[in-house]
Coordinates of C-alpha atoms in Angstrom, one line a residue:
Chain J
X1 CA -0.1 -0.4 -0.2
X2 CA 1.7 3.0 -1.1
X3 CA 1.9 6.5 0.2
X4 CA 0.7 10.3 -0.8
X5 CA 0.6 13.8 0.2
X6 CA -0.7 16.6 -1.0
X7 CA 0.6 20.0 -0.2
X8 CA -1.9 23.0 0.5
X9 CA -1.2 26.3 2.2
X10 CA -3.8 27.7 4.9
X11 CA -6.2 30.0 4.0
X12 CA -7.3 33.0 5.9
X13 CA -10.5 31.9 5.6
X14 CA -9.0 28.7 8.1
X15 CA -7.0 30.7 11.5
X16 CA -9.5 31.9 14.7
X17 CA -9.2 33.9 16.5
X18 CA -6.9 32.7 19.0
X19 CA -5.0 33.2 15.9
X20 CA -3.8 29.5 14.4
X21 CA -6.0 27.0 12.3
X22 CA -9.5 25.9 13.6
X23 CA -9.7 22.7 14.1
X24 CA -12.6 21.4 12.1
X25 CA -10.1 22.4 9.1
X26 CA -8.2 19.2 9.4
X27 CA -10.5 16.9 8.5
X28 CA -11.0 19.4 5.6
X29 CA -8.4 18.6 4.6
X30 CA -7.6 15.1 5.2
X31 CA -10.4 15.0 2.2
X32 CA -8.5 16.4 0.0
X33 CA -6.0 14.2 0.6
X34 CA -8.1 11.2 -0.1
X35 CA -9.5 12.5 -2.8
X36 CA -5.4 12.7 -4.3
X37 CA -4.6 8.9 -2.9
X38 CA -8.2 7.6 -5.4
X39 CA -6.8 10.2 -8.3
X40 CA -3.5 8.7 -7.4
X41 CA -4.3 5.6 -7.7
X42 CA -6.1 6.0 -11.1
X43 CA -9.8 6.4 -8.9
X44 CA -11.8 10.0 -9.6
X45 CA -13.5 9.6 -6.3
X46 CA -16.2 11.8 -8.8
X47 CA -16.7 9.2 -10.8
X48 CA -16.8 6.3 -8.4
X49 CA -19.7 8.8 -6.8
X50 CA -21.1 9.1 -10.4
X51 CA -20.7 6.6 -12.2
X52 CA -21.5 3.4 -9.8
X53 CA -23.2 4.9 -7.7
X54 CA -20.9 4.0 -4.7
X55 CA -20.5 6.2 -1.6
X56 CA -17.6 6.5 1.0
X57 CA -19.2 8.4 3.7
X58 CA -17.2 8.3 7.3
X59 CA -17.5 6.7 10.2
X60 CA -15.9 8.1 11.9
X61 CA -12.5 10.8 12.4
X62 CA -10.0 11.1 14.4
X63 CA -7.1 14.0 14.6
X64 CA -4.1 14.4 17.1
X65 CA -3.4 18.3 17.2
X66 CA 0.9 18.8 18.9
X67 CA 1.4 22.1 17.2
X68 CA -0.9 25.0 15.9
X69 CA -0.7 26.1 12.3
X70 CA -0.1 29.2 10.9
X71 CA -1.9 31.5 8.5
X72 CA -0.4 31.0 5.3
X73 CA 2.1 27.6 5.9
X74 CA 2.9 25.9 3.1
X75 CA 1.3 22.2 4.6
X76 CA 2.1 19.2 4.1
X77 CA -0.7 15.7 4.5
X78 CA 0.5 12.4 3.7
X79 CA -1.8 9.6 4.0
X80 CA -2.1 5.9 3.8
X81 CA -4.1 3.2 4.0
X82 CA -4.1 1.1 7.3
X83 CA -6.7 -1.0 7.2
X84 CA -9.1 -2.7 4.3
X85 CA -11.9 -4.6 5.6
X86 CA -14.5 -6.2 3.6
X87 CA -16.7 -3.0 3.3
X88 CA -14.6 -0.8 4.7
X89 CA -11.8 1.0 4.7
X90 CA -8.9 3.1 7.1
X91 CA -7.4 6.5 5.9
X92 CA -4.3 7.5 8.2
X93 CA -3.0 10.6 8.2
X94 CA 0.2 12.9 8.8
X95 CA 0.1 16.8 8.6
X96 CA 3.7 18.6 8.3
X97 CA 5.2 22.1 8.4
X98 CA 8.5 22.3 6.9
X99 CA 9.1 18.9 8.0
X100 CA 8.0 17.8 11.7
X101 CA 4.6 16.5 12.1
X102 CA 2.0 19.0 13.3
X103 CA -0.7 16.7 14.0
X104 CA -1.9 13.1 12.5
X105 CA -5.7 11.4 12.6
X106 CA -7.2 8.2 10.6
X107 CA -11.0 7.9 9.3
X108 CA -12.4 5.2 8.8
X109 CA -15.2 4.4 5.4
X110 CA -18.0 1.7 5.0
X111 CA -18.7 1.7 0.9
X112 CA -22.3 2.6 0.5
X113 CA -24.7 2.5 -2.6
X114 CA -27.1 4.6 -3.1
X115 CA -29.3 3.2 -1.0
X116 CA -27.0 4.0 2.0
X117 CA -26.9 -0.4 2.1
X118 CA -23.3 -0.8 3.0
X119 CA -21.8 -3.0 0.1
X120 CA -18.4 -4.8 -0.4
X121 CA -15.8 -3.0 -1.5
X122 CA -15.8 -4.0 -5.2
X123 CA -12.6 -6.4 -6.2
X124 CA -11.3 -3.6 -8.5
X125 CA -11.5 -1.1 -6.6
X126 CA -9.5 -2.9 -3.6
X127 CA -7.0 -4.4 -6.5
X128 CA -6.3 -0.6 -7.2
X129 CA -6.2 0.5 -3.5
Chain P
X1 CA -43.8 42.7 1.8
X2 CA -43.1 42.5 5.7
X3 CA -40.0 41.6 7.3
X4 CA -38.2 38.7 9.5
X5 CA -35.7 38.7 11.5
X6 CA -33.4 35.4 13.1
X7 CA -30.3 36.1 16.1
X8 CA -27.6 33.7 16.3
X9 CA -24.0 33.9 18.2
X10 CA -21.0 34.3 16.7
X11 CA -19.6 31.1 16.4
X12 CA -16.0 30.2 17.3
X13 CA -15.3 29.6 13.9
X14 CA -16.4 31.8 12.2
X15 CA -14.0 34.6 13.8
X16 CA -10.3 34.8 11.4
X17 CA -7.0 36.0 13.2
X18 CA -8.1 39.3 13.3
X19 CA -10.5 38.6 15.8
X20 CA -13.2 39.3 13.8
X21 CA -15.9 37.5 11.6
X22 CA -14.4 36.4 8.3
X23 CA -16.5 38.1 6.3
X24 CA -17.7 35.1 3.8
X25 CA -20.0 34.4 7.1
X26 CA -22.3 37.6 6.5
X27 CA -23.1 35.2 2.7
X28 CA -24.0 32.5 5.6
X29 CA -25.9 34.0 7.6
X30 CA -28.1 35.8 5.2
X31 CA -28.8 32.7 3.8
X32 CA -30.2 31.5 7.5
X33 CA -32.3 34.4 7.6
X34 CA -33.9 33.8 4.2
X35 CA -35.1 30.6 4.9
X36 CA -36.5 31.5 7.7
X37 CA -38.2 34.1 5.5
X38 CA -39.3 31.2 3.7
X39 CA -40.9 29.3 6.9
X40 CA -42.9 32.4 8.7
X41 CA -44.6 33.0 5.3
X42 CA -45.7 29.1 4.9
X43 CA -43.1 27.8 2.5
X44 CA -40.3 25.2 4.0
X45 CA -37.6 25.5 1.2
X46 CA -36.5 21.5 1.6
X47 CA -40.0 21.2 0.6
X48 CA -40.1 23.8 -2.8
X49 CA -36.8 21.8 -3.4
X50 CA -37.5 18.3 -2.3
X51 CA -42.0 18.4 -3.6
X52 CA -41.7 21.2 -6.1
X53 CA -38.3 20.0 -7.7
X54 CA -37.8 24.3 -7.7
X55 CA -34.2 25.7 -6.7
X56 CA -33.5 29.2 -5.8
X57 CA -29.8 29.8 -6.5
X58 CA -28.0 32.9 -6.1
X59 CA -27.5 34.8 -8.9
X60 CA -25.4 38.1 -6.8
X61 CA -24.9 38.4 -3.6
X62 CA -23.5 42.0 -1.9
X63 CA -22.3 42.7 1.6
X64 CA -21.4 46.0 2.6
X65 CA -18.8 45.9 6.4
X66 CA -19.2 49.1 8.4
X67 CA -18.3 47.9 12.2
X68 CA -16.8 44.3 12.7
X69 CA -18.5 41.6 14.8
X70 CA -16.9 39.4 17.5
X71 CA -17.3 36.6 18.3
X72 CA -19.9 35.0 20.9
X73 CA -22.0 38.5 20.2
X74 CA -25.3 38.2 19.1
X75 CA -26.2 38.7 16.3
X76 CA -29.6 39.9 14.2
X77 CA -30.4 39.2 10.7
X78 CA -33.1 41.3 9.5
X79 CA -34.2 41.1 6.2
X80 CA -37.4 41.4 3.8
X81 CA -38.0 41.6 0.3
X82 CA -36.3 44.5 -1.9
X83 CA -38.1 43.5 -5.0
X84 CA -39.7 41.1 -6.9
X85 CA -39.5 40.4 -11.3
X86 CA -41.3 37.6 -13.4
X87 CA -38.3 34.8 -12.3
X88 CA -36.5 36.9 -9.8
X89 CA -36.5 37.8 -6.2
X90 CA -33.8 40.7 -4.6
X91 CA -33.3 40.2 -0.6
X92 CA -31.9 42.8 1.4
X93 CA -30.3 42.7 5.1
X94 CA -29.1 43.9 7.9
X95 CA -26.8 43.2 10.6
X96 CA -27.3 44.4 14.0
X97 CA -25.3 44.1 16.8
X98 CA -27.1 45.9 20.2
X99 CA -29.3 48.2 18.1
X100 CA -26.6 48.7 16.1
X101 CA -26.3 47.8 12.0
X102 CA -23.1 46.7 11.5
X103 CA -24.0 45.2 8.2
X104 CA -26.0 45.8 5.1
X105 CA -26.7 43.8 2.1
X106 CA -28.5 41.8 -0.8
X107 CA -29.0 38.9 -2.6
X108 CA -30.6 38.0 -6.1
X109 CA -31.9 34.9 -6.9
X110 CA -33.1 33.3 -9.2
X111 CA -36.0 30.1 -9.7
X112 CA -34.9 27.6 -12.1
X113 CA -36.3 23.5 -12.4
X114 CA -33.5 20.8 -12.1
X115 CA -32.7 21.3 -15.8
X116 CA -31.5 24.9 -14.1
X117 CA -33.8 26.3 -16.3
X118 CA -35.6 29.8 -15.2
X119 CA -39.2 29.5 -14.5
X120 CA -41.3 32.5 -13.8
X121 CA -42.5 32.5 -10.3
X122 CA -45.1 30.6 -9.0
X123 CA -48.2 32.4 -8.7
X124 CA -48.8 30.4 -5.6
X125 CA -45.7 31.3 -3.8
X126 CA -45.8 35.1 -5.3
X127 CA -49.1 35.6 -3.4
X128 CA -47.5 34.3 -0.4
X129 CA -44.1 35.9 -1.0
Chain G
X1 CA -20.6 16.5 37.0
X2 CA -23.9 18.5 34.9
X3 CA -25.0 18.4 31.4
X4 CA -25.7 20.2 28.8
X5 CA -27.4 20.5 25.7
X6 CA -28.4 23.0 22.5
X7 CA -30.1 23.3 20.0
X8 CA -29.5 24.2 16.8
X9 CA -31.2 24.3 12.9
X10 CA -28.5 22.6 10.0
X11 CA -27.3 25.3 7.8
X12 CA -27.5 24.8 3.8
X13 CA -24.1 25.9 4.2
X14 CA -22.7 23.1 6.1
X15 CA -24.4 20.0 2.9
X16 CA -22.6 18.8 0.8
X17 CA -23.3 17.0 -2.6
X18 CA -24.1 13.8 -1.0
X19 CA -27.5 15.7 0.5
X20 CA -25.9 15.4 4.1
X21 CA -24.0 17.0 6.3
X22 CA -20.1 17.6 6.4
X23 CA -18.1 15.6 8.5
X24 CA -16.0 18.5 10.0
X25 CA -19.5 20.4 10.9
X26 CA -19.9 18.5 14.1
X27 CA -16.6 19.8 15.0
X28 CA -17.8 22.9 15.3
X29 CA -21.1 21.7 16.9
X30 CA -19.4 20.3 19.1
X31 CA -17.2 23.9 20.3
X32 CA -20.5 25.7 20.7
X33 CA -21.7 23.1 23.0
X34 CA -18.5 22.7 24.4
X35 CA -19.0 27.7 25.4
X36 CA -23.0 26.7 26.1
X37 CA -21.2 24.1 28.2
X38 CA -18.6 27.2 30.3
X39 CA -21.8 29.8 30.1
X40 CA -24.0 27.7 32.1
X41 CA -21.6 26.9 34.5
X42 CA -21.0 30.8 34.8
X43 CA -17.4 31.0 32.6
X44 CA -17.9 32.9 29.0
X45 CA -15.4 31.7 27.7
X46 CA -14.4 35.0 26.1
X47 CA -14.3 35.7 29.2
X48 CA -11.0 34.0 29.9
X49 CA -9.6 34.3 27.0
X50 CA -9.3 38.6 27.8
X51 CA -9.7 38.4 30.8
X52 CA -7.6 35.6 32.5
X53 CA -5.4 35.1 29.3
X54 CA -5.7 31.6 29.3
X55 CA -6.6 29.2 26.4
X56 CA -8.4 25.5 25.8
X57 CA -6.3 24.7 22.4
X58 CA -8.6 21.1 21.9
X59 CA -5.6 18.7 22.3
X60 CA -7.5 15.2 19.7
X61 CA -11.0 15.2 18.7
X62 CA -13.3 11.9 17.8
X63 CA -16.4 11.8 16.0
X64 CA -18.2 8.2 15.7
X65 CA -21.2 9.4 12.6
X66 CA -24.0 6.9 13.2
X67 CA -27.0 8.0 10.8
X68 CA -26.8 11.0 8.1
X69 CA -27.6 14.6 9.3
X70 CA -29.9 16.9 6.9
X71 CA -30.6 20.1 5.4
X72 CA -33.2 22.3 8.0
X73 CA -32.9 19.7 10.7
X74 CA -33.2 20.5 14.2
X75 CA -30.1 18.8 15.8
X76 CA -29.7 18.9 20.2
X77 CA -25.9 18.8 21.4
X78 CA -25.7 17.6 24.4
X79 CA -22.3 17.6 26.3
X80 CA -21.1 17.2 29.9
X81 CA -17.9 16.3 31.2
X82 CA -15.6 13.1 30.8
X83 CA -12.6 13.6 32.9
X84 CA -11.1 16.3 34.4
X85 CA -6.7 16.1 35.0
X86 CA -4.5 18.2 36.0
X87 CA -3.7 20.4 33.1
X88 CA -6.7 18.9 30.4
X89 CA -10.3 18.1 30.4
X90 CA -12.2 16.0 27.9
X91 CA -15.2 16.5 26.9
X92 CA -17.7 13.9 25.6
X93 CA -21.1 15.0 23.2
X94 CA -23.7 13.2 22.0
X95 CA -25.8 14.4 18.7
X96 CA -28.7 13.9 18.1
X97 CA -32.0 14.5 16.3
X98 CA -35.4 13.3 16.9
X99 CA -34.0 11.5 20.5
X100 CA -32.1 9.6 18.0
X101 CA -28.2 9.5 19.0
X102 CA -26.7 10.4 15.3
X103 CA -22.9 11.0 16.3
X104 CA -21.4 11.3 19.3
X105 CA -17.3 12.1 20.4
X106 CA -14.9 13.6 22.7
X107 CA -12.3 16.3 22.6
X108 CA -9.0 16.7 24.6
X109 CA -8.5 20.4 25.8
X110 CA -5.5 22.1 27.5
X111 CA -5.3 24.4 29.5
X112 CA -2.8 27.0 28.3
X113 CA -1.2 30.7 29.5
X114 CA -0.5 33.1 25.9
X115 CA 2.8 32.2 25.6
X116 CA 1.5 28.9 25.4
X117 CA 2.3 26.9 27.7
X118 CA 0.8 24.2 29.8
X119 CA -0.7 25.4 33.1
X120 CA -2.6 23.5 35.9
X121 CA -6.8 24.5 35.8
X122 CA -7.0 27.3 38.2
X123 CA -8.7 26.2 41.2
X124 CA -12.3 28.2 41.2
X125 CA -12.6 27.4 37.4
X126 CA -12.0 23.3 38.7
X127 CA -14.9 23.9 41.2
X128 CA -17.2 25.6 39.1
X129 CA -17.1 23.0 36.1
Chain W
X1 CA -1.4 47.8 -13.1
X2 CA -0.5 43.9 -13.1
X3 CA -3.1 41.4 -13.0
X4 CA -2.7 37.4 -11.3
X5 CA -4.4 33.9 -10.8
X6 CA -4.4 31.6 -8.6
X7 CA -5.4 28.0 -9.4
X8 CA -7.4 25.9 -7.1
X9 CA -9.4 22.6 -7.0
X10 CA -12.7 22.7 -5.9
X11 CA -12.8 21.0 -2.7
X12 CA -16.0 18.2 -1.1
X13 CA -16.5 21.4 1.8
X14 CA -17.3 24.0 -0.8
X15 CA -20.1 21.8 -2.4
X16 CA -23.5 21.8 -0.8
X17 CA -26.8 20.1 -1.3
X18 CA -27.2 20.8 -5.4
X19 CA -24.4 19.6 -5.9
X20 CA -23.1 23.1 -6.4
X21 CA -20.5 25.3 -5.4
X22 CA -22.0 27.4 -1.4
X23 CA -22.2 31.0 -2.6
X24 CA -20.1 32.4 0.6
X25 CA -17.4 30.0 -0.9
X26 CA -16.3 32.8 -3.9
X27 CA -15.5 35.1 -1.5
X28 CA -12.7 32.7 0.2
X29 CA -11.2 32.1 -3.1
X30 CA -11.4 35.9 -3.9
X31 CA -9.2 35.7 -0.3
X32 CA -6.2 33.7 -1.7
X33 CA -6.2 35.3 -5.0
X34 CA -5.3 38.8 -3.3
X35 CA -2.8 37.1 -1.2
X36 CA -1.4 36.1 -4.0
X37 CA -1.6 39.0 -5.9
X38 CA 0.5 40.8 -2.4
X39 CA 2.9 37.9 -2.8
X40 CA 4.0 38.1 -6.3
X41 CA 4.3 42.1 -5.6
X42 CA 6.4 41.2 -3.3
X43 CA 4.2 41.7 -0.1
X44 CA 3.5 39.1 2.2
X45 CA 0.1 40.2 3.7
X46 CA 1.3 38.3 6.7
X47 CA 4.1 40.5 7.1
X48 CA 1.9 43.6 6.2
X49 CA 0.2 42.5 9.4
X50 CA 2.4 41.8 11.9
X51 CA 5.4 43.9 11.1
X52 CA 3.8 46.9 10.3
X53 CA 0.5 46.8 12.3
X54 CA -1.4 47.4 8.7
X55 CA -4.9 45.9 7.8
X56 CA -7.1 46.1 4.7
X57 CA -10.1 45.2 6.7
X58 CA -12.8 44.2 3.3
X59 CA -15.7 47.4 3.3
X60 CA -17.5 45.4 0.9
X61 CA -18.1 42.8 -1.2
X62 CA -19.6 42.1 -4.5
X63 CA -20.1 38.4 -6.5
X64 CA -21.9 38.0 -10.3
X65 CA -22.5 33.6 -10.1
X66 CA -23.3 32.7 -13.7
X67 CA -22.5 29.2 -13.9
X68 CA -22.7 27.3 -10.9
X69 CA -18.8 25.3 -10.4
X70 CA -19.1 21.9 -9.7
X71 CA -16.4 19.9 -6.6
X72 CA -13.0 18.8 -8.5
X73 CA -13.4 21.0 -10.8
X74 CA -9.9 23.1 -11.7
X75 CA -10.9 27.0 -11.1
X76 CA -8.8 29.7 -12.4
X77 CA -9.0 33.1 -9.7
X78 CA -7.8 36.0 -11.8
X79 CA -7.7 39.6 -9.2
X80 CA -5.8 42.8 -10.1
X81 CA -6.2 46.0 -9.0
X82 CA -9.9 47.8 -10.8
X83 CA -9.1 51.0 -8.0
X84 CA -6.7 52.7 -6.1
X85 CA -7.4 55.9 -3.7
X86 CA -6.0 58.1 -0.5
X87 CA -7.1 54.5 1.8
X88 CA -9.0 52.3 -0.3
X89 CA -8.0 49.9 -2.6
X90 CA -10.5 47.7 -5.1
X91 CA -9.6 44.4 -6.1
X92 CA -11.6 42.8 -9.1
X93 CA -11.9 38.6 -9.8
X94 CA -12.8 36.8 -12.8
X95 CA -13.7 32.6 -12.0
X96 CA -12.9 30.6 -14.7
X97 CA -14.0 27.1 -15.2
X98 CA -11.7 25.5 -18.8
X99 CA -11.3 28.9 -20.0
X100 CA -15.3 30.5 -19.5
X101 CA -15.8 33.4 -16.7
X102 CA -18.2 31.4 -14.2
X103 CA -18.7 34.2 -11.8
X104 CA -17.1 37.4 -11.4
X105 CA -16.5 40.2 -8.7
X106 CA -15.3 43.2 -6.8
X107 CA -13.7 44.0 -3.3
X108 CA -13.5 47.0 -1.5
X109 CA -10.4 46.8 1.0
X110 CA -9.9 49.6 3.6
X111 CA -5.8 50.6 5.3
X112 CA -6.7 50.6 9.0
X113 CA -3.5 50.7 12.2
X114 CA -3.4 48.0 15.0
X115 CA -6.1 50.6 16.8
X116 CA -8.8 50.4 13.5
X117 CA -8.3 54.1 12.4
X118 CA -8.0 54.7 8.8
X119 CA -4.8 55.4 7.3
X120 CA -3.4 56.3 3.4
X121 CA -1.9 53.6 1.6
X122 CA 1.9 53.6 3.1
X123 CA 3.8 55.4 -0.5
X124 CA 6.3 52.4 -0.7
X125 CA 2.6 49.7 -0.5
X126 CA 1.4 52.0 -3.3
X127 CA 4.9 52.4 -5.5
X128 CA 5.0 48.0 -5.1
X129 CA 1.0 47.9 -6.4

């Protein structure tokens, strides 16, 4: 299983009055990293939704905040698959600024169809991931 | 044409590192006021979308920022209809803190169907608004 | 240790194209519930920051998503203190729609001063919480 | 006066249940473009705030929405200075997807000091912009 990473620059909108990035934004970054992970493996998440009618809602999310991140800093989010079960995937993330891990976390996702029923991860997707 | 108002308390998430509410959030507040306006007139926007297949995308939005707003302040957003055309509505808003107008603005909306085509405002909705 | 709850209505802004509330927003709701918890105990978080120079950054956050939440639904967030250590507090949350728990989670917070150093929870605050 | 542009990819978080980008997010994009404009001219906005104690709060903002934008689309935001007065700047923006203008807008900014008083745009900044 491979690891991918994305780079982003902290938006003014993402700061709060403490002068740091507000804590919910890390989950947004996790999702961007996840999307790029799929894309790099040849899977466009948009297509999975639109053409196959499959969705990957989040089952749970965890984030550990180590060092605050500031406006305009360049952030690297590394993402990889930690675990793959019958119909679930666990992603893990590391958020880095200048080589230092400032936060880390995981998200668990279920494969469901349009009716919201859990489905087994399709074999071709499993093979790719 | 009547005026409605909503009350909300500034969220920590809505502040930025300048210590004030970030400017895009006012548009979110406008939308909440708009929804309540519909609700008070007996129109649930969710129902308009789901049952009648009508949507009211924003055509344009304007906001004038007069006094910065801070975390935890109680904000009143007053909303009314400024103008109603064949297939468009213009709403106007006043944002107040302790009786003082801290911002104001307008949004223009078009009535469209599921195919994205503009449609005339249905007579019953027109009568209600 | 007591429990408090807040009520909020899902904002259009909080939905995503899957038609449900986007997952990071639950952390925003947790924070609103937390603030109200302090307020109900007679502690205004804004004052703690401004007058005492104390901050409670998030150390970690966890959320378990059970049932998707939709636009315009009325959401109750219950919050209580799960654990209190020397300089840390763990809050726990339940998100309910029509009496049903749709999500739950925890956040851990450290007390720090303006210099970012961890400090023991002041006795008066400890007594109140 | 020059024009700069930024490229960004629509985040899942930025969509709403209509399947398009929620309208307040365009103002966030405007701000990112503005920051890059400053940076490309050799002015880091973070530095202006931190070292010179100058702030550029938004006085007003306008956005015209022409074509809806979808998740994962690549968006170009072009930004330039439309007008410069004694203590105010007007920026103008064009949002493009695949070469087509999907939205446009303006923001007006005042130069203020830490006390919130309006100040004349410093000559060196004026010269650079």
